[in-house]
Amino acid sequence: MPDVLIADDHPLFRDALRRAVITALPDAQTHCADSVHALLVLIEQFPEADLLLLDLHMPGARGYSALAHIRGQYPGLPTIVVSGHEEAQVARRALAHGASGYIPKSTPGDEIVRAIHAVLEGDTWLPHQLVGGEIALKNDEADIAARVASLTPQQFRVLTMIAEGQLNKQIAWDLGVSEATVKAHMTAIMRKLGVNNRTQVALAASQLAVDPGATQTLPDDESE
C-alpha cells in the first residue's frame, strides 16, 4: 500500500491533489501537511514514502530551499513540485534541484494523474508547453543548494525562521527549545553555509528564492 505525502497550504488544492493521487493509486494512503515544518515531521513518520507532492510556496518554504533540503536528506523520495508559476524557467530550476516532475496549479486532474504515473515509473514529467531548454543551475545556486541539503531537519527549520525575520527568542519559543540551543544551531548553520552572521544566512537562503532578488531587511538580534 503506497504512502503519498502532499504538502500544500491551500485546502482546496490539497484536496484536488489527494483526489488525483487516489485516482492514480486507488490503494494509496495520503498524508497531508500545510507547512514545511509539518512536512518535515511527516517525512520522519513516513521515511519510506513512495511519493511527495510539494508546493513551491507555503509557510516555511523559501522558493527551492525546501526541495533542495528534502532531496539532500531523502534522495530516494521522488518529488513532484506543484506551483502557481507557469514559467518554463521556474519548472526547469525545480528539475535541476532534483524534482522528478513539475505541475502548474492550472493543470487538469487527468494530467496530474499522468504525471504521478510517469514519476512512479521512474520518468521525469513536465507539461508539454514547458518541455525543452536548459535545466542546469548556476554554480552559486548549486553550491548553496548543496549546503542547505547538508543541514539537519532542525537546522533547516531554524534557517527558514531566520529567513522569515524571526529573532532567536521567537525561534526558541516556536520550537520549544532554549535560546542556547538556537544559538548552537545558528553556529552550525553558519558553518555549513560558509557565512558569518544571520543577515548573510538570510542572503544565502534568498539565492534559492524563485525571484533571487527578493530579499528583506532582518532585525538585529542582540542575543545572537
PDB file of C-alpha atoms in Angstrom:
ATOM      1  CA  MET A   1       0.000   0.000   0.000  1.00  0.00           C
ATOM      2  CA  PRO A   2       1.848   3.133  -1.186  1.00  0.00           C
ATOM      3  CA  ASP A   3       2.232   6.168   1.069  1.00  0.00           C
ATOM      4  CA  VAL A   4       1.991   9.538  -0.691  1.00  0.00           C
ATOM      5  CA  LEU A   5       2.828  12.822   1.041  1.00  0.00           C
ATOM      6  CA  ILE A   6       1.041  16.018  -0.005  1.00  0.00           C
ATOM      7  CA  ALA A   7       2.409  19.380   1.134  1.00  0.00           C
ATOM      8  CA  ASP A   8       0.294  22.408   0.243  1.00  0.00           C
ATOM      9  CA  ASP A   9      -1.201  25.171   2.388  1.00  0.00           C
ATOM     10  CA  HIS A  10      -4.328  25.650   0.246  1.00  0.00           C
ATOM     11  CA  PRO A  11      -7.034  23.185   1.411  1.00  0.00           C
ATOM     12  CA  LEU A  12      -8.896  23.122  -1.915  1.00  0.00           C
ATOM     13  CA  PHE A  13      -5.815  22.369  -3.983  1.00  0.00           C
ATOM     14  CA  ARG A  14      -4.558  19.914  -1.365  1.00  0.00           C
ATOM     15  CA  ASP A  15      -7.857  18.062  -1.740  1.00  0.00           C
ATOM     16  CA  ALA A  16      -7.555  18.177  -5.537  1.00  0.00           C
ATOM     17  CA  LEU A  17      -4.100  16.613  -5.299  1.00  0.00           C
ATOM     18  CA  ARG A  18      -5.425  13.971  -2.941  1.00  0.00           C
ATOM     19  CA  ARG A  19      -8.200  13.068  -5.401  1.00  0.00           C
ATOM     20  CA  ALA A  20      -5.653  12.806  -8.215  1.00  0.00           C
ATOM     21  CA  VAL A  21      -3.465  10.521  -6.104  1.00  0.00           C
ATOM     22  CA  ILE A  22      -6.396   8.236  -5.279  1.00  0.00           C
ATOM     23  CA  THR A  23      -7.371   8.131  -8.961  1.00  0.00           C
ATOM     24  CA  ALA A  24      -3.815   7.209  -9.933  1.00  0.00           C
ATOM     25  CA  LEU A  25      -3.247   4.858  -6.980  1.00  0.00           C
ATOM     26  CA  PRO A  26      -6.571   3.601  -5.549  1.00  0.00           C
ATOM     27  CA  ASP A  27      -4.808   1.775  -2.680  1.00  0.00           C
ATOM     28  CA  ALA A  28      -2.640   4.733  -1.657  1.00  0.00           C
ATOM     29  CA  GLN A  29      -2.614   6.245   1.793  1.00  0.00           C
ATOM     30  CA  THR A  30      -2.293  10.031   1.591  1.00  0.00           C
ATOM     31  CA  HIS A  31      -0.727  12.125   4.354  1.00  0.00           C
ATOM     32  CA  CYS A  32      -1.008  15.911   4.211  1.00  0.00           C
ATOM     33  CA  ALA A  33       0.952  18.869   5.569  1.00  0.00           C
ATOM     34  CA  ASP A  34       0.215  22.588   5.309  1.00  0.00           C
ATOM     35  CA  SER A  35       3.736  23.884   6.010  1.00  0.00           C
ATOM     36  CA  VAL A  36       7.323  22.831   5.519  1.00  0.00           C
ATOM     37  CA  HIS A  37       7.748  22.304   9.258  1.00  0.00           C
ATOM     38  CA  ALA A  38       4.734  19.956   9.311  1.00  0.00           C
ATOM     39  CA  LEU A  39       6.090  18.199   6.221  1.00  0.00           C
ATOM     40  CA  LEU A  40       9.442  17.504   7.882  1.00  0.00           C
ATOM     41  CA  VAL A  41       7.601  15.846  10.778  1.00  0.00           C
ATOM     42  CA  LEU A  42       5.538  13.855   8.268  1.00  0.00           C
ATOM     43  CA  ILE A  43       8.624  12.626   6.420  1.00  0.00           C
ATOM     44  CA  GLU A  44      10.141  11.491   9.698  1.00  0.00           C
ATOM     45  CA  GLN A  45       6.944   9.487  10.319  1.00  0.00           C
ATOM     46  CA  PHE A  46       6.952   8.007   6.795  1.00  0.00           C
ATOM     47  CA  PRO A  47      10.619   7.801   5.756  1.00  0.00           C
ATOM     48  CA  GLU A  48       9.807   5.118   3.173  1.00  0.00           C
ATOM     49  CA  ALA A  49       7.054   7.156   1.459  1.00  0.00           C
ATOM     50  CA  ASP A  50       6.641   6.455  -2.249  1.00  0.00           C
ATOM     51  CA  LEU A  51       5.995   9.997  -3.497  1.00  0.00           C
ATOM     52  CA  LEU A  52       5.929  13.623  -2.366  1.00  0.00           C
ATOM     53  CA  LEU A  53       3.823  16.356  -3.961  1.00  0.00           C
ATOM     54  CA  LEU A  54       5.462  19.593  -2.797  1.00  0.00           C
ATOM     55  CA  ASP A  55       4.038  23.100  -3.104  1.00  0.00           C
ATOM     56  CA  LEU A  56       6.771  25.569  -4.019  1.00  0.00           C
ATOM     57  CA  HIS A  57       5.215  28.336  -1.906  1.00  0.00           C
ATOM     58  CA  MET A  58       3.898  27.644   1.584  1.00  0.00           C
ATOM     59  CA  PRO A  59       4.832  28.569   5.165  1.00  0.00           C
ATOM     60  CA  GLY A  60       8.455  27.667   5.824  1.00  0.00           C
ATOM     61  CA  ALA A  61       9.390  27.493   2.144  1.00  0.00           C
ATOM     62  CA  ARG A  62      11.833  29.889   0.522  1.00  0.00           C
ATOM     63  CA  GLY A  63      11.477  29.043  -3.149  1.00  0.00           C
ATOM     64  CA  TYR A  64      13.530  25.929  -3.826  1.00  0.00           C
ATOM     65  CA  SER A  65      15.040  25.683  -0.328  1.00  0.00           C
ATOM     66  CA  ALA A  66      12.639  23.004   0.934  1.00  0.00           C
ATOM     67  CA  LEU A  67      13.092  20.998  -2.255  1.00  0.00           C
ATOM     68  CA  ALA A  68      16.890  21.221  -2.008  1.00  0.00           C
ATOM     69  CA  HIS A  69      16.853  20.186   1.651  1.00  0.00           C
ATOM     70  CA  ILE A  70      14.442  17.287   1.201  1.00  0.00           C
ATOM     71  CA  ARG A  71      16.262  15.962  -1.857  1.00  0.00           C
ATOM     72  CA  GLY A  72      19.517  16.064   0.112  1.00  0.00           C
ATOM     73  CA  GLN A  73      18.104  14.343   3.186  1.00  0.00           C
ATOM     74  CA  TYR A  74      15.798  11.888   1.392  1.00  0.00           C
ATOM     75  CA  PRO A  75      17.264  11.280  -2.086  1.00  0.00           C
ATOM     76  CA  GLY A  76      15.133   8.181  -2.543  1.00  0.00           C
ATOM     77  CA  LEU A  77      11.843  10.083  -2.235  1.00  0.00           C
ATOM     78  CA  PRO A  78      10.515  11.022  -5.701  1.00  0.00           C
ATOM     79  CA  THR A  79       9.209  14.578  -5.570  1.00  0.00           C
ATOM     80  CA  ILE A  80       6.813  16.417  -7.847  1.00  0.00           C
ATOM     81  CA  VAL A  81       6.760  20.181  -7.389  1.00  0.00           C
ATOM     82  CA  VAL A  82       3.386  21.909  -7.685  1.00  0.00           C
ATOM     83  CA  SER A  83       3.212  25.655  -8.144  1.00  0.00           C
ATOM     84  CA  GLY A  84       1.167  28.562  -9.389  1.00  0.00           C
ATOM     85  CA  HIS A  85       4.126  29.574 -11.567  1.00  0.00           C
ATOM     86  CA  GLU A  86       3.656  28.763 -15.247  1.00  0.00           C
ATOM     87  CA  GLU A  87       7.111  29.909 -16.402  1.00  0.00           C
ATOM     88  CA  ALA A  88       9.342  27.309 -18.035  1.00  0.00           C
ATOM     89  CA  GLN A  89      12.424  28.615 -16.212  1.00  0.00           C
ATOM     90  CA  VAL A  90      10.796  28.042 -12.807  1.00  0.00           C
ATOM     91  CA  ALA A  91       9.957  24.460 -13.783  1.00  0.00           C
ATOM     92  CA  ARG A  92      13.442  23.789 -15.148  1.00  0.00           C
ATOM     93  CA  ARG A  93      15.070  25.063 -11.959  1.00  0.00           C
ATOM     94  CA  ALA A  94      12.849  22.679  -9.970  1.00  0.00           C
ATOM     95  CA  LEU A  95      14.104  19.753 -12.062  1.00  0.00           C
ATOM     96  CA  ALA A  96      17.685  20.964 -11.685  1.00  0.00           C
ATOM     97  CA  HIS A  97      17.186  20.921  -7.906  1.00  0.00           C
ATOM     98  CA  GLY A  98      16.162  17.277  -8.082  1.00  0.00           C
ATOM     99  CA  ALA A  99      12.412  17.278  -8.664  1.00  0.00           C
ATOM    100  CA  SER A 100      11.095  14.430 -10.785  1.00  0.00           C
ATOM    101  CA  GLY A 101       8.213  16.486 -12.131  1.00  0.00           C
ATOM    102  CA  TYR A 102       6.597  19.913 -12.170  1.00  0.00           C
ATOM    103  CA  ILE A 103       2.849  20.537 -12.118  1.00  0.00           C
ATOM    104  CA  PRO A 104       1.450  24.059 -12.584  1.00  0.00           C
ATOM    105  CA  LYS A 105      -1.662  24.508 -10.465  1.00  0.00           C
ATOM    106  CA  SER A 106      -3.701  25.102 -13.631  1.00  0.00           C
ATOM    107  CA  THR A 107      -3.016  21.507 -14.718  1.00  0.00           C
ATOM    108  CA  PRO A 108      -6.190  19.402 -15.247  1.00  0.00           C
ATOM    109  CA  GLY A 109      -6.738  16.455 -12.929  1.00  0.00           C
ATOM    110  CA  ASP A 110      -6.160  13.817 -15.610  1.00  0.00           C
ATOM    111  CA  GLU A 111      -2.777  15.368 -16.405  1.00  0.00           C
ATOM    112  CA  ILE A 112      -1.825  15.250 -12.719  1.00  0.00           C
ATOM    113  CA  VAL A 113      -2.711  11.548 -12.727  1.00  0.00           C
ATOM    114  CA  ARG A 114      -0.443  11.024 -15.757  1.00  0.00           C
ATOM    115  CA  ALA A 115       2.340  12.921 -14.007  1.00  0.00           C
ATOM    116  CA  ILE A 116       2.055  10.706 -10.927  1.00  0.00           C
ATOM    117  CA  HIS A 117       2.197   7.528 -13.026  1.00  0.00           C
ATOM    118  CA  ALA A 118       5.184   8.804 -15.013  1.00  0.00           C
ATOM    119  CA  VAL A 119       7.230   9.741 -11.948  1.00  0.00           C
ATOM    120  CA  LEU A 120       6.474   6.491 -10.135  1.00  0.00           C
ATOM    121  CA  GLU A 121       7.663   4.642 -13.249  1.00  0.00           C
ATOM    122  CA  GLY A 122      10.977   6.483 -12.979  1.00  0.00           C
ATOM    123  CA  ASP A 123      10.393   9.111 -15.646  1.00  0.00           C
ATOM    124  CA  THR A 124      10.568  12.899 -15.445  1.00  0.00           C
ATOM    125  CA  TRP A 125       7.351  14.792 -16.151  1.00  0.00           C
ATOM    126  CA  LEU A 126       6.677  18.311 -17.385  1.00  0.00           C
ATOM    127  CA  PRO A 127       3.590  19.667 -19.124  1.00  0.00           C
ATOM    128  CA  HIS A 128       4.219  19.758 -22.880  1.00  0.00           C
ATOM    129  CA  GLN A 129       4.368  23.573 -23.001  1.00  0.00           C
ATOM    130  CA  LEU A 130       7.308  23.601 -20.573  1.00  0.00           C
ATOM    131  CA  VAL A 131       9.399  20.851 -22.166  1.00  0.00           C
ATOM    132  CA  GLY A 132      12.842  21.776 -23.504  1.00  0.00           C
ATOM    133  CA  GLY A 133      15.619  24.173 -22.601  1.00  0.00           C
ATOM    134  CA  GLU A 134      18.492  24.154 -20.135  1.00  0.00           C
ATOM    135  CA  ILE A 135      17.982  22.834 -16.589  1.00  0.00           C
ATOM    136  CA  ALA A 136      21.499  23.351 -15.215  1.00  0.00           C
ATOM    137  CA  LEU A 137      21.890  25.532 -12.135  1.00  0.00           C
ATOM    138  CA  LYS A 138      24.328  28.397 -11.851  1.00  0.00           C
ATOM    139  CA  ASN A 139      27.362  27.469  -9.777  1.00  0.00           C
ATOM    140  CA  ASP A 140      26.450  29.741  -6.847  1.00  0.00           C
ATOM    141  CA  GLU A 141      22.914  28.358  -6.667  1.00  0.00           C
ATOM    142  CA  ALA A 142      24.100  24.761  -6.915  1.00  0.00           C
ATOM    143  CA  ASP A 143      26.610  25.402  -4.130  1.00  0.00           C
ATOM    144  CA  ILE A 144      24.094  26.935  -1.714  1.00  0.00           C
ATOM    145  CA  ALA A 145      21.582  24.163  -2.524  1.00  0.00           C
ATOM    146  CA  ALA A 146      24.170  21.542  -1.575  1.00  0.00           C
ATOM    147  CA  ARG A 147      24.912  23.409   1.650  1.00  0.00           C
ATOM    148  CA  VAL A 148      21.206  23.667   2.516  1.00  0.00           C
ATOM    149  CA  ALA A 149      20.843  19.961   1.763  1.00  0.00           C
ATOM    150  CA  SER A 150      23.524  19.218   4.370  1.00  0.00           C
ATOM    151  CA  LEU A 151      21.531  20.827   7.205  1.00  0.00           C
ATOM    152  CA  THR A 152      19.735  18.616   9.678  1.00  0.00           C
ATOM    153  CA  PRO A 153      15.926  18.960   9.677  1.00  0.00           C
ATOM    154  CA  GLN A 154      16.051  21.062  12.862  1.00  0.00           C
ATOM    155  CA  GLN A 155      18.785  23.271  11.436  1.00  0.00           C
ATOM    156  CA  PHE A 156      16.680  23.743   8.324  1.00  0.00           C
ATOM    157  CA  ARG A 157      13.697  24.766  10.451  1.00  0.00           C
ATOM    158  CA  VAL A 158      15.880  27.396  12.123  1.00  0.00           C
ATOM    159  CA  LEU A 159      17.166  28.563   8.732  1.00  0.00           C
ATOM    160  CA  THR A 160      13.650  29.161   7.436  1.00  0.00           C
ATOM    161  CA  MET A 161      12.716  31.078  10.579  1.00  0.00           C
ATOM    162  CA  ILE A 162      15.800  33.269  10.242  1.00  0.00           C
ATOM    163  CA  ALA A 163      14.884  33.930   6.619  1.00  0.00           C
ATOM    164  CA  GLU A 164      11.409  34.973   7.781  1.00  0.00           C
ATOM    165  CA  GLY A 165      12.986  37.550  10.105  1.00  0.00           C
ATOM    166  CA  GLN A 166      12.367  35.831  13.442  1.00  0.00           C
ATOM    167  CA  LEU A 167      14.628  36.567  16.402  1.00  0.00           C
ATOM    168  CA  ASN A 168      16.351  33.852  18.410  1.00  0.00           C
ATOM    169  CA  LYS A 169      13.856  34.114  21.263  1.00  0.00           C
ATOM    170  CA  GLN A 170      10.940  33.747  18.825  1.00  0.00           C
ATOM    171  CA  ILE A 171      12.556  30.724  17.212  1.00  0.00           C
ATOM    172  CA  ALA A 172      13.206  29.173  20.634  1.00  0.00           C
ATOM    173  CA  TRP A 173       9.562  29.673  21.624  1.00  0.00           C
ATOM    174  CA  ASP A 174       8.195  28.220  18.395  1.00  0.00           C
ATOM    175  CA  LEU A 175      10.473  25.171  18.521  1.00  0.00           C
ATOM    176  CA  GLY A 176      10.132  24.637  22.266  1.00  0.00           C
ATOM    177  CA  VAL A 177      13.869  24.811  22.890  1.00  0.00           C
ATOM    178  CA  SER A 178      16.216  27.163  24.758  1.00  0.00           C
ATOM    179  CA  GLU A 179      17.850  30.199  23.196  1.00  0.00           C
ATOM    180  CA  ALA A 180      21.188  28.489  23.830  1.00  0.00           C
ATOM    181  CA  THR A 181      20.040  25.621  21.604  1.00  0.00           C
ATOM    182  CA  VAL A 182      19.015  28.076  18.882  1.00  0.00           C
ATOM    183  CA  LYS A 183      22.429  29.749  19.102  1.00  0.00           C
ATOM    184  CA  ALA A 184      24.090  26.343  18.744  1.00  0.00           C
ATOM    185  CA  HIS A 185      22.001  25.684  15.642  1.00  0.00           C
ATOM    186  CA  MET A 186      22.914  29.147  14.328  1.00  0.00           C
ATOM    187  CA  THR A 187      26.627  28.376  14.731  1.00  0.00           C
ATOM    188  CA  ALA A 188      26.234  25.087  12.862  1.00  0.00           C
ATOM    189  CA  ILE A 189      24.146  26.702  10.110  1.00  0.00           C
ATOM    190  CA  MET A 190      26.678  29.499   9.552  1.00  0.00           C
ATOM    191  CA  ARG A 191      29.495  26.970   9.402  1.00  0.00           C
ATOM    192  CA  LYS A 192      27.676  24.779   6.881  1.00  0.00           C
ATOM    193  CA  LEU A 193      26.633  27.747   4.736  1.00  0.00           C
ATOM    194  CA  GLY A 194      30.077  29.343   4.944  1.00  0.00           C
ATOM    195  CA  VAL A 195      28.807  32.686   6.314  1.00  0.00           C
ATOM    196  CA  ASN A 196      29.434  34.792   9.412  1.00  0.00           C
ATOM    197  CA  ASN A 197      26.123  36.296  10.601  1.00  0.00           C
ATOM    198  CA  ARG A 198      22.340  35.935  10.406  1.00  0.00           C
ATOM    199  CA  THR A 199      21.986  38.511   7.611  1.00  0.00           C
ATOM    200  CA  GLN A 200      24.381  36.511   5.467  1.00  0.00           C
ATOM    201  CA  VAL A 201      22.391  33.360   6.336  1.00  0.00           C
ATOM    202  CA  ALA A 202      19.219  35.008   5.007  1.00  0.00           C
ATOM    203  CA  LEU A 203      21.006  36.296   1.910  1.00  0.00           C
ATOM    204  CA  ALA A 204      22.345  32.815   1.213  1.00  0.00           C
ATOM    205  CA  ALA A 205      18.852  31.332   1.547  1.00  0.00           C
ATOM    206  CA  SER A 206      17.471  34.021  -0.775  1.00  0.00           C
ATOM    207  CA  GLN A 207      19.561  32.585  -3.623  1.00  0.00           C
ATOM    208  CA  LEU A 208      17.052  29.722  -3.683  1.00  0.00           C
ATOM    209  CA  ALA A 209      14.048  32.032  -3.987  1.00  0.00           C
ATOM    210  CA  VAL A 210      12.030  31.925  -7.210  1.00  0.00           C
ATOM    211  CA  ASP A 211      12.970  35.598  -7.509  1.00  0.00           C
ATOM    212  CA  PRO A 212      16.513  35.687  -6.076  1.00  0.00           C
ATOM    213  CA  GLY A 213      16.386  39.484  -5.926  1.00  0.00           C
ATOM    214  CA  ALA A 214      13.549  39.448  -3.377  1.00  0.00           C
ATOM    215  CA  THR A 215      15.246  39.911  -0.010  1.00  0.00           C
ATOM    216  CA  GLN A 216      14.156  41.506   3.237  1.00  0.00           C
ATOM    217  CA  THR A 217      15.886  43.517   5.929  1.00  0.00           C
ATOM    218  CA  LEU A 218      16.308  41.467   9.070  1.00  0.00           C
ATOM    219  CA  PRO A 219      16.043  42.891  12.594  1.00  0.00           C
ATOM    220  CA  ASP A 220      19.131  42.914  14.740  1.00  0.00           C
ATOM    221  CA  ASP A 221      19.220  40.172  17.335  1.00  0.00           C
ATOM    222  CA  GLU A 222      21.283  41.239  20.285  1.00  0.00           C
ATOM    223  CA  SER A 223      21.111  37.709  21.695  1.00  0.00           C
ATOM    224  CA  GLU A 224      22.787  36.262  18.603  1.00  0.00           C
TER     225      GLU A 224
END
